[in-house]
CSV table of C-alpha atoms in Angstrom, one decimal:
chain,number,residue,atom,x,y,z
A,1,MET,CA,87.3,-106.1,-78.9
A,2,SER,CA,87.6,-105.9,-75.1
A,3,ASP,CA,86.1,-108.5,-72.8
A,4,PHE,CA,85.4,-105.8,-70.1
A,5,ASP,CA,82.4,-106.6,-68.0
A,6,PRO,CA,80.7,-103.4,-67.0
A,7,PHE,CA,80.1,-102.6,-63.4
A,8,PRO,CA,76.4,-102.9,-62.5
A,9,PRO,CA,74.7,-100.1,-60.7
A,10,VAL,CA,74.7,-100.7,-57.0
A,11,SER,CA,71.6,-102.2,-55.4
A,12,VAL,CA,72.3,-101.9,-51.7
A,13,VAL,CA,74.4,-98.9,-50.4
A,14,LEU,CA,75.8,-98.4,-46.9
A,15,VAL,CA,76.2,-94.7,-46.0
A,16,SER,CA,78.1,-93.7,-42.9
A,17,GLY,CA,77.5,-90.4,-41.2
A,18,ALA,CA,74.0,-90.0,-42.6
A,19,SER,CA,72.2,-88.2,-39.9
A,20,ARG,CA,72.4,-84.6,-41.7
A,21,GLY,CA,74.0,-82.6,-44.3
A,22,LEU,CA,75.6,-84.4,-47.2
A,23,GLY,CA,75.2,-87.9,-45.9
A,24,LEU,CA,71.4,-87.3,-45.4
A,25,ALA,CA,71.2,-85.8,-48.9
A,26,ILE,CA,72.9,-88.8,-50.4
A,27,VAL,CA,70.6,-91.4,-48.7
A,28,THR,CA,67.5,-89.3,-49.7
A,29,ASP,CA,68.7,-89.3,-53.3
A,30,LEU,CA,69.4,-92.9,-53.6
A,31,LEU,CA,66.1,-93.9,-51.9
A,32,GLU,CA,64.3,-91.7,-54.6
A,33,ARG,CA,66.1,-93.7,-57.3
A,34,GLY,CA,64.9,-97.1,-56.0
A,35,VAL,CA,68.3,-98.0,-54.3
A,36,LYS,CA,68.1,-99.9,-51.0
A,37,VAL,CA,69.9,-97.8,-48.5
A,38,ALA,CA,71.4,-98.7,-45.1
A,39,ALA,CA,72.9,-95.9,-43.0
A,40,PHE,CA,74.2,-95.2,-39.6
A,41,ALA,CA,75.2,-92.4,-37.6
A,42,ARG,CA,75.8,-91.7,-33.9
A,43,THR,CA,72.2,-90.5,-33.8
A,44,VAL,CA,69.3,-91.5,-35.9
A,45,THR,CA,67.6,-88.1,-36.6
A,46,PRO,CA,63.9,-87.4,-37.2
A,47,GLU,CA,65.0,-86.9,-40.8
A,48,LEU,CA,66.3,-90.4,-41.2
A,49,GLU,CA,63.1,-91.7,-39.2
A,50,ALA,CA,60.9,-90.0,-41.8
A,51,LEU,CA,62.8,-91.6,-44.6
A,52,ALA,CA,62.4,-95.0,-42.9
A,53,SER,CA,58.7,-94.5,-42.7
A,54,LYS,CA,58.5,-93.5,-46.3
A,55,TYR,CA,60.6,-96.4,-47.6
A,56,PRO,CA,60.1,-99.2,-45.0
A,57,GLU,CA,61.1,-102.0,-47.3
A,58,ASP,CA,64.2,-100.3,-48.7
A,59,THR,CA,65.9,-98.9,-45.6
A,60,GLN,CA,67.9,-99.9,-42.5
A,61,PHE,CA,69.1,-97.1,-40.3
A,62,GLY,CA,71.1,-97.6,-37.1
A,63,SER,CA,72.7,-95.6,-34.3
A,64,VAL,CA,76.4,-96.6,-34.6
A,65,ASP,CA,79.6,-94.8,-33.9
A,66,VAL,CA,81.8,-95.4,-37.0
A,67,THR,CA,84.8,-95.9,-34.6
A,68,ASP,CA,83.0,-98.7,-32.9
A,69,GLU,CA,84.4,-101.5,-35.1
A,70,LYS,CA,82.3,-104.3,-33.6
A,71,ALA,CA,79.0,-102.4,-33.7
A,72,ALA,CA,79.7,-101.3,-37.3
A,73,GLN,CA,80.3,-104.8,-38.4
A,74,ALA,CA,77.3,-106.1,-36.6
A,75,PHE,CA,75.3,-103.4,-38.5
A,76,VAL,CA,76.7,-104.6,-41.8
A,77,LYS,CA,75.6,-108.1,-41.2
A,78,GLU,CA,72.1,-107.1,-40.2
A,79,VAL,CA,71.8,-105.0,-43.4
A,80,GLU,CA,73.0,-108.0,-45.4
A,81,ALA,CA,70.4,-110.3,-43.8
A,82,ARG,CA,67.4,-107.8,-44.4
A,83,LEU,CA,68.3,-105.8,-47.7
A,84,GLY,CA,71.0,-108.1,-49.3
A,85,VAL,CA,74.7,-107.8,-49.7
A,86,ILE,CA,76.1,-104.4,-49.7
A,87,ASP,CA,77.5,-103.5,-53.0
A,88,GLY,CA,78.0,-99.8,-52.6
A,89,LEU,CA,79.8,-98.0,-49.7
A,90,VAL,CA,79.8,-94.3,-49.1
A,91,ASN,CA,82.3,-93.4,-46.4
A,92,ASN,CA,81.0,-90.0,-45.3
A,93,ALA,CA,81.3,-89.9,-41.5
A,94,ALA,CA,83.9,-87.5,-40.2
A,95,ILE,CA,84.6,-85.0,-37.5
A,96,GLY,CA,86.0,-81.6,-38.3
A,97,GLN,CA,88.7,-79.4,-36.9
A,98,ASP,CA,89.0,-75.6,-36.3
A,99,SER,CA,92.4,-75.3,-34.2
A,100,LEU,CA,95.9,-74.5,-35.1
A,101,HIS,CA,98.2,-77.6,-35.0
A,102,VAL,CA,100.3,-76.4,-32.0
A,103,HIS,CA,97.2,-75.8,-29.9
A,104,THR,CA,95.5,-79.1,-30.8
A,105,SER,CA,96.0,-81.7,-28.1
A,106,SER,CA,97.5,-85.1,-29.1
A,107,ASP,CA,94.2,-86.8,-28.0
A,108,ARG,CA,92.3,-84.6,-30.4
A,109,ILE,CA,94.7,-85.6,-33.2
A,110,ALA,CA,94.2,-89.1,-32.5
A,111,GLN,CA,90.5,-88.8,-32.4
A,112,ILE,CA,90.3,-87.1,-35.7
A,113,ILE,CA,92.6,-89.7,-37.4
A,114,GLU,CA,90.6,-92.6,-35.8
A,115,THR,CA,87.2,-91.2,-37.0
A,116,ASN,CA,88.2,-89.8,-40.4
A,117,LEU,CA,90.8,-92.3,-41.7
A,118,THR,CA,91.1,-95.5,-39.5
A,119,ALA,CA,87.4,-96.1,-39.3
A,120,PRO,CA,86.6,-95.8,-43.0
A,121,LEU,CA,89.5,-98.0,-43.9
A,122,VAL,CA,88.4,-100.7,-41.5
A,123,LEU,CA,84.7,-100.4,-42.6
A,124,THR,CA,85.7,-100.6,-46.2
A,125,ARG,CA,87.9,-103.7,-45.4
A,126,PHE,CA,84.9,-105.4,-43.7
A,127,VAL,CA,82.4,-104.6,-46.6
A,128,LEU,CA,84.9,-105.5,-49.3
A,129,ARG,CA,85.7,-108.9,-47.6
A,130,ARG,CA,81.9,-109.9,-47.6
A,131,LEU,CA,81.4,-108.5,-51.3
A,132,ILE,CA,84.5,-110.1,-52.8
A,133,GLY,CA,83.9,-113.5,-50.9
A,134,LYS,CA,80.5,-113.7,-52.7
A,135,GLY,CA,82.0,-113.1,-55.9
A,136,LEU,CA,80.3,-109.8,-56.6
A,137,LYS,CA,81.2,-106.4,-57.9
A,138,GLY,CA,80.8,-103.1,-56.2
A,139,ARG,CA,81.5,-99.5,-55.8
A,140,VAL,CA,83.0,-97.3,-53.0
A,141,VAL,CA,82.8,-93.6,-52.8
A,142,ASN,CA,84.9,-91.8,-50.2
A,143,VAL,CA,83.9,-88.3,-49.1
A,144,THR,CA,87.2,-86.5,-48.7
A,145,SER,CA,87.6,-82.8,-49.0
A,146,ILE,CA,89.4,-80.0,-50.9
A,147,CYS,CA,91.6,-79.9,-47.8
A,148,GLY,CA,93.3,-83.2,-48.9
A,149,GLN,CA,94.8,-81.4,-51.8
A,150,ARG,CA,95.2,-77.7,-50.6
A,151,GLY,CA,96.5,-76.2,-47.4
A,152,TYR,CA,94.2,-74.5,-45.1
A,153,GLN,CA,95.0,-73.0,-41.6
A,154,GLY,CA,93.4,-74.8,-38.6
A,155,LEU,CA,92.8,-78.1,-40.5
A,156,VAL,CA,96.1,-80.0,-40.2
A,157,ALA,CA,95.0,-83.2,-38.8
A,158,TYR,CA,91.7,-83.1,-40.8
A,159,SER,CA,93.6,-82.5,-44.0
A,160,ALA,CA,96.0,-85.3,-43.3
A,161,THR,CA,93.1,-87.6,-43.0
A,162,LYS,CA,91.4,-86.6,-46.1
A,163,GLY,CA,94.6,-86.6,-48.1
A,164,GLY,CA,95.2,-90.1,-46.7
A,165,LEU,CA,91.8,-91.2,-47.8
A,166,ASP,CA,92.3,-89.9,-51.3
A,167,ALA,CA,95.6,-91.8,-51.4
A,168,ALA,CA,93.8,-95.0,-50.2
A,169,THR,CA,91.2,-94.5,-52.9
A,170,ARG,CA,94.0,-94.6,-55.6
A,171,SER,CA,95.6,-97.7,-54.1
A,172,LEU,CA,92.3,-99.5,-53.4
A,173,ALA,CA,91.3,-98.9,-57.1
A,174,ARG,CA,94.5,-100.5,-58.3
A,175,GLU,CA,94.3,-103.2,-55.8
A,176,LEU,CA,90.7,-104.3,-56.6
A,177,GLY,CA,91.2,-104.4,-60.2
A,178,GLY,CA,88.1,-105.2,-62.2
A,179,ARG,CA,86.0,-106.0,-59.0
A,180,VAL,CA,85.3,-102.7,-57.3
A,181,LEU,CA,85.4,-99.1,-58.6
A,182,VAL,CA,86.7,-96.8,-56.0
A,183,ASN,CA,86.6,-93.0,-56.1
A,184,SER,CA,86.5,-89.9,-53.9
A,185,VAL,CA,84.5,-86.7,-54.0
A,186,ALA,CA,86.3,-83.9,-52.5
A,187,PRO,CA,83.9,-81.0,-51.8
A,188,GLY,CA,85.0,-77.4,-51.1
A,189,PHE,CA,83.8,-75.8,-47.9
A,190,PHE,CA,80.1,-76.0,-47.2
A,191,ALA,CA,78.5,-72.6,-46.4
A,192,SER,CA,76.5,-74.3,-43.8
A,193,GLU,CA,79.5,-75.5,-41.9
A,194,MET,CA,81.5,-72.4,-42.4
A,195,SER,CA,78.9,-70.2,-41.1
A,196,ALA,CA,79.6,-71.6,-37.6
A,197,VAL,CA,83.2,-70.0,-37.7
A,198,LEU,CA,83.0,-67.3,-40.2
A,199,GLY,CA,80.9,-64.1,-40.4
A,200,ALA,CA,78.5,-63.2,-43.2
A,201,ASN,CA,81.0,-60.9,-44.8
A,202,GLN,CA,83.8,-63.5,-44.8
A,203,LEU,CA,81.4,-66.0,-46.4
A,204,GLU,CA,80.3,-63.5,-49.0
A,205,SER,CA,84.0,-62.8,-49.8
A,206,ILE,CA,84.8,-66.5,-50.2
A,207,ALA,CA,81.7,-66.8,-52.6
A,208,ARG,CA,82.9,-63.8,-54.6
A,209,ARG,CA,86.5,-65.4,-55.0
A,210,THR,CA,85.0,-68.7,-56.1
A,211,PRO,CA,84.8,-68.6,-60.0
A,212,SER,CA,81.3,-70.1,-60.0
A,213,GLY,CA,80.2,-67.4,-57.6
A,214,ALA,CA,78.9,-69.7,-54.9
A,215,MET,CA,80.2,-71.9,-52.1
A,216,THR,CA,79.4,-75.6,-52.3
A,217,THR,CA,76.2,-77.1,-51.1
A,218,PRO,CA,75.5,-80.8,-50.3
A,219,GLU,CA,73.1,-80.7,-53.1
A,220,ASP,CA,76.0,-79.9,-55.5
A,221,VAL,CA,77.9,-83.1,-54.5
A,222,VAL,CA,74.9,-85.5,-54.6
A,223,PRO,CA,74.8,-85.9,-58.4
A,224,THR,CA,78.5,-86.9,-58.7
A,225,VAL,CA,78.0,-89.5,-55.9
A,226,ARG,CA,74.9,-90.8,-57.7
A,227,MET,CA,76.9,-91.1,-60.9
A,228,LEU,CA,79.8,-92.8,-59.3
A,229,LEU,CA,77.3,-95.4,-57.7
A,230,LEU,CA,74.8,-95.8,-60.5
A,231,GLU,CA,76.3,-94.9,-63.9
A,232,GLN,CA,78.6,-96.7,-66.3
A,233,THR,CA,81.5,-94.3,-66.5
A,234,ASN,CA,84.7,-96.2,-66.0
A,235,ILE,CA,85.9,-93.6,-63.6
A,236,ASN,CA,88.2,-95.3,-61.1
A,237,GLY,CA,90.8,-94.1,-58.5
A,238,GLN,CA,89.9,-90.5,-59.0
A,239,SER,CA,89.2,-87.7,-56.5
A,240,ILE,CA,86.7,-85.4,-58.0
A,241,VAL,CA,86.9,-81.9,-56.7
A,242,ILE,CA,83.4,-80.1,-56.4
A,243,ASP,CA,84.2,-76.5,-55.2
A,244,GLY,CA,82.9,-74.2,-57.9
A,245,GLY,CA,86.5,-73.8,-59.0
A,246,GLY,CA,87.5,-72.3,-55.9
A,247,SER,CA,90.8,-74.2,-55.7
A,248,ILE,CA,91.9,-73.6,-59.3
B,1,MET,CA,96.8,-76.0,-12.2
B,2,GLU,CA,99.1,-72.8,-11.7
B,3,THR,CA,97.7,-69.8,-13.6
B,4,LEU,CA,99.2,-66.5,-14.8
B,5,ASP,CA,97.3,-63.3,-14.0
B,6,ARG,CA,96.7,-60.6,-16.6
B,7,PRO,CA,99.8,-58.5,-15.7
B,8,ALA,CA,101.9,-61.6,-16.0
B,9,VAL,CA,100.6,-62.4,-19.3
B,10,ARG,CA,101.0,-58.8,-20.3
B,11,LYS,CA,104.7,-59.0,-19.3
B,12,LEU,CA,105.1,-62.1,-21.6
B,13,MET,CA,103.4,-60.4,-24.5
B,14,GLY,CA,106.0,-57.6,-24.1
B,15,GLU,CA,108.8,-60.1,-24.3
B,16,VAL,CA,107.3,-61.6,-27.5
B,17,LEU,CA,107.3,-58.2,-29.1
B,18,ALA,CA,110.6,-57.2,-27.8
B,19,VAL,CA,112.4,-60.1,-29.6
B,20,GLN,CA,111.0,-58.5,-32.8
B,21,GLY,CA,112.2,-55.0,-31.8
B,22,LYS,CA,108.7,-53.7,-31.1
B,23,THR,CA,107.4,-52.2,-27.9
B,24,LEU,CA,104.1,-53.2,-26.3
B,25,PRO,CA,101.9,-50.1,-25.8
B,26,ALA,CA,100.6,-49.4,-22.4
B,27,ASP,CA,97.1,-48.8,-23.7
B,28,ASP,CA,95.0,-52.2,-23.8
B,29,THR,CA,92.9,-50.8,-26.5
B,30,ALA,CA,95.8,-50.6,-29.0
B,31,LYS,CA,95.0,-52.5,-32.1
B,32,LEU,CA,97.2,-55.6,-32.8
B,33,ALA,CA,97.3,-54.7,-36.5
B,34,ASP,CA,98.9,-51.4,-35.6
B,35,ILE,CA,101.6,-53.0,-33.5
B,36,GLY,CA,102.2,-56.0,-35.8
B,37,PHE,CA,101.1,-58.7,-33.5
B,38,ARG,CA,100.1,-61.6,-35.7
B,39,SER,CA,98.4,-65.0,-35.0
B,40,LEU,CA,101.6,-66.8,-34.9
B,41,ASP,CA,102.7,-64.3,-32.3
B,42,PHE,CA,99.6,-65.3,-30.3
B,43,SER,CA,100.8,-69.0,-30.6
B,44,GLU,CA,104.2,-68.0,-29.3
B,45,LEU,CA,102.7,-66.2,-26.4
B,46,ALA,CA,100.3,-69.0,-25.6
B,47,LEU,CA,103.3,-71.5,-25.7
B,48,ARG,CA,105.3,-69.2,-23.3
B,49,VAL,CA,102.2,-69.2,-20.9
B,50,GLU,CA,102.3,-73.0,-21.2
B,51,ASP,CA,105.9,-73.1,-20.0
B,52,GLU,CA,105.1,-70.8,-17.1
B,53,ILE,CA,102.1,-72.8,-15.8
B,54,GLY,CA,103.4,-76.3,-16.9
B,55,ASP,CA,100.4,-77.4,-18.7
B,56,GLU,CA,99.1,-77.3,-22.3
B,57,LEU,CA,96.6,-74.7,-23.6
B,58,ASN,CA,94.7,-76.3,-26.4
B,59,PHE,CA,91.9,-74.2,-27.9
B,60,GLU,CA,89.7,-73.7,-31.0
B,61,ALA,CA,90.7,-71.2,-33.6
B,62,ALA,CA,87.4,-69.5,-33.5
B,63,GLY,CA,88.3,-67.4,-30.5
B,64,LEU,CA,91.5,-66.1,-32.3
B,65,ARG,CA,89.4,-64.6,-35.2
B,66,SER,CA,87.7,-62.1,-33.0
B,67,ILE,CA,90.8,-60.8,-31.0
B,68,GLU,CA,91.7,-57.2,-32.2
B,69,THR,CA,93.3,-55.4,-29.2
B,70,ILE,CA,95.9,-56.1,-26.7
B,71,GLY,CA,93.1,-56.5,-24.1
B,72,ASP,CA,91.5,-59.1,-26.2
B,73,VAL,CA,94.7,-61.1,-26.2
B,74,LEU,CA,95.1,-60.8,-22.5
B,75,ASP,CA,91.4,-61.5,-21.9
B,76,LEU,CA,91.5,-64.7,-24.0
B,77,LEU,CA,94.7,-66.2,-22.5
B,78,VAL,CA,93.3,-65.7,-19.0
B,79,GLU,CA,90.1,-67.2,-20.1
B,80,ILE,CA,91.8,-70.2,-21.5
B,81,GLN,CA,93.8,-70.9,-18.5
B,82,GLY,CA,90.5,-71.1,-16.5
B,83,GLN,CA,89.0,-73.8,-18.8
């Protein structure tokens, strides 16, 4: 008989990059399930303000740039004082790329790495230190991308950060033993984002080539994030691809 | 910043194609697909322009997706230099 002590569902979750898209969908879903949710983004959007009005006791939203380490840490302390210790973290904040590597400036490469890889690692470290120091268990979900596992033109630096975060997920899961579950969700391309750079015909063609017949939407990803934060599954150190089978 | 005008860029484009044993048509409406000028050839041309003007030309890939003719290539490279 194992003396394995199950991981409780999270009670206070911090979501970075929550102003729109997947981050906003995750925040909304967790609040609907009674989880206390803190979230930050560069801008607190009307959608977040509406959620704050609807769930005044369960939310704390702030305008924080994820690369501003001091501001992010101050926000974590505010959340802890108001909602309780953060035992769930969703690293979602990221910036995109649409430029060939040889035509991407070194400053832009550094910015992508700082936002998509360094910042989540630093934020995770800070949240984990406060969690572990209090003897608590927790869960981390990193939002990566299919780009971390497959090659795509125009996304070299972006892919490097997402692959790096997937690698960190595995090592963190190993390092944190029985205290914290750490996983990644790796979505395929969102039609909403690709529509900015591809035409309707190209989007239709991608959808046709996807075995499920559809490109990924934020709503497709939310149930997996919810499961990783709330359900007893023993999934740990995994990168779960959600792309309709487009990469198989 | 020094810039290259359209004829100068056209001359460099001809050199890129010449290395591959191809000839740059005189007609700017000629299709890139017909002359075998691919996206990496555009990169090579942009890097040659960089060498001439002594500065980097960094740009998004979105503009590359819409170029179809020789004229499109020349227009884009002249435009990028002006940014």
